[in-house]
Coordinates of C-alpha atoms and ligand atoms in Angstrom, one line a residue:
X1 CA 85.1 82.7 135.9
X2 CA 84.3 84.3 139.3
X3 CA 87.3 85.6 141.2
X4 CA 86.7 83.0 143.9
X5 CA 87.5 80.2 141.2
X6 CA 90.7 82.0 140.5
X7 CA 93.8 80.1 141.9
X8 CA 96.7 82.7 143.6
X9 CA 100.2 81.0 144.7
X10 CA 100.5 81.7 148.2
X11 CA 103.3 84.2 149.3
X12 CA 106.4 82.6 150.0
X13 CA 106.2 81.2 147.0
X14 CA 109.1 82.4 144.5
X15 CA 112.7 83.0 145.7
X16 CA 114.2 85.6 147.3
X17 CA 115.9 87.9 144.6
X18 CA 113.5 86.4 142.0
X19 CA 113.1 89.5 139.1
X20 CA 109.8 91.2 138.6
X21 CA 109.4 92.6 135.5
X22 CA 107.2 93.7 132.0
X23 CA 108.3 93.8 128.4
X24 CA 107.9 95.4 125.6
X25 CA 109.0 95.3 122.0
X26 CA 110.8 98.3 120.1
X27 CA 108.8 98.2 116.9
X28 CA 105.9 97.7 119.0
X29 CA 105.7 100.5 121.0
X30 CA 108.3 103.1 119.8
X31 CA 106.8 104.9 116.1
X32 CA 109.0 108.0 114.8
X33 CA 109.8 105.3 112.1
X34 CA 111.7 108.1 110.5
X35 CA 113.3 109.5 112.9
X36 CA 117.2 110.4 114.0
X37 CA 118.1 108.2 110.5
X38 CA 116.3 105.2 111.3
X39 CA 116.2 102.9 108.2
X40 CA 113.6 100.9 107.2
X41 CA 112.8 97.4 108.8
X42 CA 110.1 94.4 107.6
X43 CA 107.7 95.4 109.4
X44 CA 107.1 99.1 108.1
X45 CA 107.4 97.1 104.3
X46 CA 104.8 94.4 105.1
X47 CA 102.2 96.8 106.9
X48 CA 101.7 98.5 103.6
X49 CA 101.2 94.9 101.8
X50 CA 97.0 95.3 101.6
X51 CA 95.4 92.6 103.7
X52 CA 98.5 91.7 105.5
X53 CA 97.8 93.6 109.0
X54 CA 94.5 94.3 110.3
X55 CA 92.9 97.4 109.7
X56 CA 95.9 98.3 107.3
X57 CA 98.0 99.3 110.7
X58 CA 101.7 100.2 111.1
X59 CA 104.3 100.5 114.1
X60 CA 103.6 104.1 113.2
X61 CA 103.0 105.8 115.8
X62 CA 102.4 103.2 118.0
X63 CA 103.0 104.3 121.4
X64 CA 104.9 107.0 120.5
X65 CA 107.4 106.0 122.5
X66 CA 110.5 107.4 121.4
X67 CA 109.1 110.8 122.3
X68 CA 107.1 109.7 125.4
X69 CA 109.4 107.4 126.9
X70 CA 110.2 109.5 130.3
X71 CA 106.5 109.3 131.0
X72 CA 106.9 105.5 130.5
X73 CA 109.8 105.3 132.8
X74 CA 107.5 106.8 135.4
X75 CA 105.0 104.2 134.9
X76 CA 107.3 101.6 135.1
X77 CA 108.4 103.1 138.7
X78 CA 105.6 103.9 139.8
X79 CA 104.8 99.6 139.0
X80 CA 107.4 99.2 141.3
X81 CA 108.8 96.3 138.4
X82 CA 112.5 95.3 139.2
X83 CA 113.0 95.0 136.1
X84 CA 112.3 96.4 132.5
X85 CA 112.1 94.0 129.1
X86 CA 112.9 95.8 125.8
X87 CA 114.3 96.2 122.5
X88 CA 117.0 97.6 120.6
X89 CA 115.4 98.3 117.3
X90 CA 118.6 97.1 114.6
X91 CA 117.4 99.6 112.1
X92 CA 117.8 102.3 114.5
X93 CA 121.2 101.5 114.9
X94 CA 122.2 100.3 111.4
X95 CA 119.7 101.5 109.1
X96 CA 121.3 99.7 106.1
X97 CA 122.0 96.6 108.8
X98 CA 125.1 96.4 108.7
X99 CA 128.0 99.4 108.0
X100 CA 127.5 102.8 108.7
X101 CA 126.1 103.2 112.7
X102 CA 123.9 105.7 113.6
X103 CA 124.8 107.3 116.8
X104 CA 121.7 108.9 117.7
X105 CA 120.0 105.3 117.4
X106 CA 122.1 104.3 119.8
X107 CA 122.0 107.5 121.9
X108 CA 118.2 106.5 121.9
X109 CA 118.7 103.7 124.1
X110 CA 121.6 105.0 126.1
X111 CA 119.4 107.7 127.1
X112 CA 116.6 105.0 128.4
X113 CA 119.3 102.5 129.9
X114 CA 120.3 105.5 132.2
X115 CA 117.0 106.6 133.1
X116 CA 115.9 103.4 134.5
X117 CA 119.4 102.8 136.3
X118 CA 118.6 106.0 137.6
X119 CA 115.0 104.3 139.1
X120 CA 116.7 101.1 140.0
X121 CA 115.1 99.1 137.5
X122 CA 117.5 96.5 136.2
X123 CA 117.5 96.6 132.5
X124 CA 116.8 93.9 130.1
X125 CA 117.6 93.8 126.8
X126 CA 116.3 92.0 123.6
X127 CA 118.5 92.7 120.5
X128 CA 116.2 90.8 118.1
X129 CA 112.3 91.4 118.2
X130 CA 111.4 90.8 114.4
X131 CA 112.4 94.5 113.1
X132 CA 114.9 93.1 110.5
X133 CA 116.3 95.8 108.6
X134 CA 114.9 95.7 105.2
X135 CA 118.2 96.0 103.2
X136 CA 119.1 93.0 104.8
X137 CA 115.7 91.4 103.6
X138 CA 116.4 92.5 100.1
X139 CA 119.6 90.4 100.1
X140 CA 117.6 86.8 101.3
X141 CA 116.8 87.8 105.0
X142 CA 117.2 85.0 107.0
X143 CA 117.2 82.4 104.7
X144 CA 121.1 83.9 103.9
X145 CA 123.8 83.3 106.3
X146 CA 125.3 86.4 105.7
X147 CA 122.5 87.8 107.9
X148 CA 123.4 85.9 111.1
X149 CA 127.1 87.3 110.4
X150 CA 125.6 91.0 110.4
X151 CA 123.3 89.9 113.8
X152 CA 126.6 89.4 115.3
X153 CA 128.3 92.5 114.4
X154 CA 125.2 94.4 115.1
X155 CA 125.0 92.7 119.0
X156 CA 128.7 93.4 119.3
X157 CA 127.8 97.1 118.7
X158 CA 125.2 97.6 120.7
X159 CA 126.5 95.4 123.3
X160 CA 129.5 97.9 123.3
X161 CA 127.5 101.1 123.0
X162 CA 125.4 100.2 126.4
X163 CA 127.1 99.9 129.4
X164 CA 124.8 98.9 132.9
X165 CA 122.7 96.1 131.3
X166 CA 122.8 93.1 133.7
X167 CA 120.4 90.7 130.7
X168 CA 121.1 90.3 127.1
X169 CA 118.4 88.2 125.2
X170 CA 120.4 87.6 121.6
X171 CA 116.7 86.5 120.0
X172 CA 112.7 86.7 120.8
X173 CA 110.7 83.7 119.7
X174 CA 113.1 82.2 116.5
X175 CA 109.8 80.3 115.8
X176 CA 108.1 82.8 114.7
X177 CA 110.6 85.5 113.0
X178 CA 111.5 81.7 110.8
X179 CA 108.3 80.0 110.4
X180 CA 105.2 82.8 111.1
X181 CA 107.4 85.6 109.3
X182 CA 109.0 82.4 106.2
X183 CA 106.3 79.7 106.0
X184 CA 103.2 80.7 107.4
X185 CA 103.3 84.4 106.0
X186 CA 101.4 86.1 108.6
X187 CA 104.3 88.0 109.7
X188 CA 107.0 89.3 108.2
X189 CA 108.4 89.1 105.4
X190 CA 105.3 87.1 104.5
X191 CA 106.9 84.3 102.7
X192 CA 105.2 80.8 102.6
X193 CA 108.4 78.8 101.7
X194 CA 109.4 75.7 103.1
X195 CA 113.5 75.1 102.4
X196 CA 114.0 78.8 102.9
X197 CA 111.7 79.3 105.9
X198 CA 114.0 76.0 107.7
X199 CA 116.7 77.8 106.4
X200 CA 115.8 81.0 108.0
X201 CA 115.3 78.9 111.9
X202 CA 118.7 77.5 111.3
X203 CA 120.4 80.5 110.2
X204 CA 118.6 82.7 113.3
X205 CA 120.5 79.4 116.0
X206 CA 123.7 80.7 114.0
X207 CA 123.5 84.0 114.1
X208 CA 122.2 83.8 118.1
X209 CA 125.2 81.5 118.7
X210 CA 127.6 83.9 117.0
X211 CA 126.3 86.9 119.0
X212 CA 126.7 84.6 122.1
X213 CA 130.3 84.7 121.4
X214 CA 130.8 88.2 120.2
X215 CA 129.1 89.1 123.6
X216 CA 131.1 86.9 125.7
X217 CA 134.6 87.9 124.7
X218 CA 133.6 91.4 126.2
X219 CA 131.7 90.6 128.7
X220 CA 131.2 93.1 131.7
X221 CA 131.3 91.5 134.9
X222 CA 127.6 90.3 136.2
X223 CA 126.9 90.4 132.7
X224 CA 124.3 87.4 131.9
X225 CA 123.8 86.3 128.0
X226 CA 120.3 84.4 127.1
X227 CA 117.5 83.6 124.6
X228 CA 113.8 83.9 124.4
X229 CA 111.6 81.1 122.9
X230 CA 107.8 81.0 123.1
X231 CA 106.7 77.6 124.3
X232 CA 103.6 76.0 123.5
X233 CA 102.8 72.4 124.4
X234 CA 101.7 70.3 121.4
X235 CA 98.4 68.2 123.1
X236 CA 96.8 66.0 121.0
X237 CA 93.3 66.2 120.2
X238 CA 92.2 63.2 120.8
X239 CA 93.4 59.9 122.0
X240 CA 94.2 58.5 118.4
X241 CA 97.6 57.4 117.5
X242 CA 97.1 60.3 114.4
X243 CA 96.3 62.5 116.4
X244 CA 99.2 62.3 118.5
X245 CA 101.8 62.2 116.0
X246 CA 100.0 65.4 115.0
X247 CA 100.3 66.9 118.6
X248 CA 104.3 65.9 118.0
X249 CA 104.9 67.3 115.0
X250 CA 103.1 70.8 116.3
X251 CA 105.9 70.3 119.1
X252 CA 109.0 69.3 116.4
X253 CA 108.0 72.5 114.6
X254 CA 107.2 75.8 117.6
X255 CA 109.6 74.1 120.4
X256 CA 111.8 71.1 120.0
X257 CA 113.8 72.1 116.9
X258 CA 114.6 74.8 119.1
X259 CA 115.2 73.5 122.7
X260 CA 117.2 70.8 121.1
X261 CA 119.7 72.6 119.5
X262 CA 119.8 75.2 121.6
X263 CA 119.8 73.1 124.9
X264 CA 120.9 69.5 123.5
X265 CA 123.5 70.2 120.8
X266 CA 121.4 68.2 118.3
X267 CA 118.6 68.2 115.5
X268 CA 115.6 66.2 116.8
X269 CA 115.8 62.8 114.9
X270 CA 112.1 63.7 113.8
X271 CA 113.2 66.8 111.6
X272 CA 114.2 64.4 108.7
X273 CA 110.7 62.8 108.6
X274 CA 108.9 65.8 109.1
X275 CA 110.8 67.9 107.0
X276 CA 113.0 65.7 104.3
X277 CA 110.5 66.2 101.5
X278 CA 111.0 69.9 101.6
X279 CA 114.7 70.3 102.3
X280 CA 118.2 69.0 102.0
X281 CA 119.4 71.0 105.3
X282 CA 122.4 71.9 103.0
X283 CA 121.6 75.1 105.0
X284 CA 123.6 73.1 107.9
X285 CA 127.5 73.2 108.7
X286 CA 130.3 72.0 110.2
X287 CA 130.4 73.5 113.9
X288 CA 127.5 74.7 113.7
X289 CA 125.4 73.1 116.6
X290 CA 128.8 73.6 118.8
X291 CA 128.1 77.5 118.0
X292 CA 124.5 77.1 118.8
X293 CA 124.5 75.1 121.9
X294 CA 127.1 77.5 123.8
X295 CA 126.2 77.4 127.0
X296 CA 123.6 80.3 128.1
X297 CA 123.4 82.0 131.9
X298 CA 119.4 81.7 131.7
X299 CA 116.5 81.1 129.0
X300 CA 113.5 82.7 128.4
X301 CA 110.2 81.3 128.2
X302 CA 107.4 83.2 126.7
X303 CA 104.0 81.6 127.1
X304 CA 100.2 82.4 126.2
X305 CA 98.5 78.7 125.3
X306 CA 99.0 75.5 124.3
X307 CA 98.2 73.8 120.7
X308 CA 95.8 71.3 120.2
X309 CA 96.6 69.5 117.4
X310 CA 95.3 66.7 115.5
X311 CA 96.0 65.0 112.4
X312 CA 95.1 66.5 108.8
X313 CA 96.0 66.3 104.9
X314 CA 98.6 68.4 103.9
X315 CA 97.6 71.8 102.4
X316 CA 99.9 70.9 99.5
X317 CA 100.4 67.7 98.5
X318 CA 103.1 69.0 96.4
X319 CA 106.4 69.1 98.1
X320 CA 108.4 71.1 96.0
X321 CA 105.5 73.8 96.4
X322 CA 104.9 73.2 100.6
X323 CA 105.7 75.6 103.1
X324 CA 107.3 74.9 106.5
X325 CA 103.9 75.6 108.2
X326 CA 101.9 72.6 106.5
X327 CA 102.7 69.6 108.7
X328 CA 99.8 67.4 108.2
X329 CA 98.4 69.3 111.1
X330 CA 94.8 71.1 112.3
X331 CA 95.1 73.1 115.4
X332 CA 91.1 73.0 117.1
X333 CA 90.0 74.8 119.5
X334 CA 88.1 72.6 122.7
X335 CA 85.6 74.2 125.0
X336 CA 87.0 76.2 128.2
X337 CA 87.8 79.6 129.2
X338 CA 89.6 81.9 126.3
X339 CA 90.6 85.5 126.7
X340 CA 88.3 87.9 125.6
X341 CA 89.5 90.1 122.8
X342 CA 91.8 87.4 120.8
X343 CA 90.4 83.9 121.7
X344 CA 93.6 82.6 123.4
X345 CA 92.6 79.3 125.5
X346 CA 93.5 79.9 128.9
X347 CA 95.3 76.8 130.2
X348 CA 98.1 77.7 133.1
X349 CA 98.7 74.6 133.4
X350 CA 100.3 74.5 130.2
X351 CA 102.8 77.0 131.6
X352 CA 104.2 74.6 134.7
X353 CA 104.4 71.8 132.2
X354 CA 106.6 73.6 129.9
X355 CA 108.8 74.7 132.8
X356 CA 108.4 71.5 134.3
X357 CA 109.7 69.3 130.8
X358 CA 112.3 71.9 130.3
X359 CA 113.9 70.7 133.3
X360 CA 113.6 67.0 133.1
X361 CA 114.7 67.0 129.3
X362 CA 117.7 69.0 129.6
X363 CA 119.4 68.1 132.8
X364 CA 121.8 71.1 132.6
X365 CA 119.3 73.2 131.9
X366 CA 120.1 77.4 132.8
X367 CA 117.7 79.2 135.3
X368 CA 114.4 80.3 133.8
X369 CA 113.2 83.6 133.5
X370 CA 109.7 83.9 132.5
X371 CA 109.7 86.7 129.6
X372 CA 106.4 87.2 128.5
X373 CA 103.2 86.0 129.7
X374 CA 100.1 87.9 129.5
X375 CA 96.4 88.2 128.4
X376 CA 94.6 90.2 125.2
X377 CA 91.5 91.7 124.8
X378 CA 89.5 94.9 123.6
X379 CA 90.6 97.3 125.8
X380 CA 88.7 97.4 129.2
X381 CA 89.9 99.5 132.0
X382 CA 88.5 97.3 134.3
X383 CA 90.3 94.1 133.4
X384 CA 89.6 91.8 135.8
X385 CA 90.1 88.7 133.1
X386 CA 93.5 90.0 132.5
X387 CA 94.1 90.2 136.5
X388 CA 92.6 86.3 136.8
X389 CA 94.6 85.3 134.0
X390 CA 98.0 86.3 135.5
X391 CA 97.2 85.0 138.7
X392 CA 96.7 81.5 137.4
X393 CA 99.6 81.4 135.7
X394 CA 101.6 82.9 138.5
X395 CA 99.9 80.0 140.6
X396 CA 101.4 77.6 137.5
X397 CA 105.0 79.3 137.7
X398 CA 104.5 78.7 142.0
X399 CA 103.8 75.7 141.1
X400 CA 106.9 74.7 138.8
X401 CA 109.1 76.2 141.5
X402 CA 107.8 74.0 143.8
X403 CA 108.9 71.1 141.9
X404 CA 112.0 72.1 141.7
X405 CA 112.8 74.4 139.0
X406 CA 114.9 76.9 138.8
X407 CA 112.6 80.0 137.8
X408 CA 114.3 83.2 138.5
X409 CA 111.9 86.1 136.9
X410 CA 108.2 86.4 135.6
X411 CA 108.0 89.2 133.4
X412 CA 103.9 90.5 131.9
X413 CA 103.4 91.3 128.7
X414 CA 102.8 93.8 128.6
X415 CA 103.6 97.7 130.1
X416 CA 101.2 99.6 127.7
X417 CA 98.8 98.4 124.9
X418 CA 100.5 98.6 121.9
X419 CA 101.1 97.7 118.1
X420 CA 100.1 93.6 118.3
X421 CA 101.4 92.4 114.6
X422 CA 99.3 91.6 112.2
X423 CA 96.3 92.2 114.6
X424 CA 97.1 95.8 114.5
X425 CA 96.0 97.8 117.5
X426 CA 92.8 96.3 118.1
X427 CA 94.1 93.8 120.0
X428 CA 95.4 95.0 123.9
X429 CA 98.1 93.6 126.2
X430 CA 98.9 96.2 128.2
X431 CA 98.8 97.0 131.8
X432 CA 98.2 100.4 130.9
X433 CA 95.8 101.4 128.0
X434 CA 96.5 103.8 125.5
X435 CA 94.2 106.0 123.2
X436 CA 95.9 106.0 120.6
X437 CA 94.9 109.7 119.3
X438 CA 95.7 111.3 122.3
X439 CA 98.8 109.2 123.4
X440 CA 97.1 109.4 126.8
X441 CA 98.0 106.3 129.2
X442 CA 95.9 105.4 131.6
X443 CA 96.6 102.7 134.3
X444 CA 94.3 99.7 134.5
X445 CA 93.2 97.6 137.5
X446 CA 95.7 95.2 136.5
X447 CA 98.3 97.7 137.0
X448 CA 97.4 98.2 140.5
X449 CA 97.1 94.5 140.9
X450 CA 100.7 93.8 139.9
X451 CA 101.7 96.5 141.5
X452 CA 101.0 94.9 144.6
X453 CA 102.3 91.8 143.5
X454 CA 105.5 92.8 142.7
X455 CA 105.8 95.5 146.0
X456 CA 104.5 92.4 147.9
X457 CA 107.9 90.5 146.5
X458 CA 105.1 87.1 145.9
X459 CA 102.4 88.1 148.2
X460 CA 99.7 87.8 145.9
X461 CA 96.8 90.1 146.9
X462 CA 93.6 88.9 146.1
X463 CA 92.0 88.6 142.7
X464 CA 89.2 91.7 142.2
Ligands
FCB1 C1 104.6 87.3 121.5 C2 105.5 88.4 121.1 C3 105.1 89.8 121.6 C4 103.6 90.0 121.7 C5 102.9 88.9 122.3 C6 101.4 89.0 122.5 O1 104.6 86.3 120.6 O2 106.8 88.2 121.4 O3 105.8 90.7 120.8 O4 103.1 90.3 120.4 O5 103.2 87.7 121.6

């Protein structure tokens, strides 16, 4: 694509006090897996599984964050950003997951909080980004209750421990810590289970709503409680009526039985016909979707593509031995642009119809912050696709505004390349690249780029 093809929203075009940001993720970024008593989480147990992450890689050291984290501070001001997305690693803070609480895990993050208060960057916390201590693991994980119970003690602790956070996000993308991490095994744990995977979405809502609670009876004035889901429209390959049952089950399983609880109060009626050959639900109780649905002070959207879906024999015909993840469905792959390192279609559009549905499904819908959006590839310095990529979909957010809804933040994934799953390092979000054996960050031009951006409070400058 040549920069003059590259659509920019004009300036003007998001609201006064809307919230500039970037995220990160603790495991992704911070290594010292051992240090100040951290206990282990899933994702130091599953990079050691061979085959399961590319290239055999760990969160270890990452970014080395949770030495180097005053020189990201100063990369983060010297963005400019409003704002600041991260995590609180749970292991960190209870290395056995629930009991005993480590002080200097939380000391960690005290230390950080304060630093960017200090720099007038408004922080924003995620309390669940996949890191699930591993002793809770070895007692079901998810797929146990009990482990929504400890979420919420853990969130009441931290929530405690951490005065001057304006954003709580109780969960980042349920979808895939239940059915990447339970059913499709390509995260953590790596399970490919379809009763306990269901089990472990149901039992994340839970925990999410309990946290809501435990977070709301202490609330802090200006204190504003959300989620995180990633959003990816289900579009049907092809015109067939298959296919687009196919494009609705893709959406039943990443979004709606999500949004619905969460958002609705209720269980899409298509979860029974989707799922009934796999499960009973008796995961479900009383109260439960009344604990779930509690309403929330904004949601967060996370966004990369869309799925094209169309229709396909299961992978196991067997119920009793089918995973979550095998819903009759083939994802292809049309022609048009894709990023350059992972493949990812490119479709902004995609992004202002998400924002766009979310408000005409759910009529008392919370403001929207956008947190996560951003673009992956090899590593260039010069990253002009990563610049075109979040202009577009800044012009698709302009766009969703226009029509009405109420999007308050847009925050890029992400501040520095880091630790990206089961892809290892190999693949690159960040704004600023790191070498990884000399820790040495170096800005890219998209960090100049959304640096003006985000200085120019909308003005978009123009696209390299
Ligand atoms: C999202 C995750 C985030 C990062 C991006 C690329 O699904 O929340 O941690 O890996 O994808």
């Amino acid at each position: 694509m040549t920069a003059s093809e590259v659509r920019v929203p004009a300036a003007g075009s998001f609201p006064p006090g809307f919230l500039w940001g970037v995220a990160t993720s603790a495991y992704q970024i911070e290594g010292a897996v051992d240090a100040d008593g951290r206990g282990p989480s899933i994702w130091d147990t599953f990079a050691r599984v061979p085959g399961a992450v590319a290239a055999g890689e760990s969160g270890d050291p990452a970014c080395d964050h949770h030495r180097r984290w005053p020189e990201d501070v100063a990369l983060l001001a010297g963005l400019g950003v409003g704002a600041y997305r991260f995590s609180v690693a749970w292991p960190r803070v209870l290395p056995e997951g629930g009991g005993r609480v480590e002080r200097r895990g939380l000391d960690f993050y005290r230390r950080l909080v304060d630093a960017l208060r200090e720099r007038d960057i408004v922080p924003f916390v995620t309390l669940y980004h996949w890191d699930l201590p591993q002793a809770l693991e070895d007692r079901g994980g998810w797929r146990v209750r009990d482990t929504a119970e400890r979420f919420a003690d853990y969130a009441a602790t931290v929530h405690e421990a951490l005065d001057g956070v304006p954003y709580w996000t109780t969960l980042n993308e349920p979808y895939c810590s239940s059915i990447t991490g339970y059913a499709e095994g390509r995260h953590a744990p790596g399970a490919r289970e379809g009763h306990g995977a269901l089990a472990a979405a149901h039992h994340l809502l839970v925990g999410h709503g309990l946290a809501v609670a435990r977070l709301r009876e202490n609330a802090r004035p200006g204190e504003r409680v959300g989620v995180t889901l990633n959003m990816s429209p289900g579009v049907p390959a092809s015109p067939s009526p298959e296919d687009a049952a196919a494009a609705r089950r893709m959406d039943l399983m990443v979004n709606r039985q999500f949004t619905e609880p969460l958002l609705g109060g209720a269980y899409p009626a298509d979860m029974a016909e989707v799922y009934g050959e796999i499960t009973d639900f008796s995961f479900r109780r009383d109260g439960d979707l009344e604990l779930v649905s509690a309403p929330l002070d904004f949601l967060g959207v996370n966004y990369y593509y869309p799925i094209h879906a169309a229709a396909a024999p299961y992978a196991q015909p067997d119920p009793a031995l089918r995973s979550a993840y095998d819903i009759g469905v083939r994802t292809v792959m049309p022609d048009g642009p894709r990023t350059s390192g992972l493949g990812w279609r490119i479709e902004p559009r995609g992004l202002r119809d998400t924002l766009t549905g979310l408000a005409a499904r759910f009529p008392g819908l919370p403001p929207i912050l956008v947190t996560e959006n951003g673009y992956g590839d090899a590593g260039e310095l010069d990253d002009t696709g990563r610049v075109a990529y979040l202009a577009e979909h800044l012009a698709a957010v302009a766009d969703a505004v226009a029509e009405g809804v109420d999007v308050r933040g847009y925050f890029c994934w992400s501040l520095l390349d880091n630790y990206e799953w089961a892809r290892g390092y190999a693949a690159r979000f960040g704004l600023v690249h790191v070498d990884y054996a000399t820790q040495a960050r170096t800005p890219k031009t998209s960090y100049g780029w959304y640096r003006d951006v985000v200085t120019g409070r909308g003005a978009l400058p123009a696209v390299p």
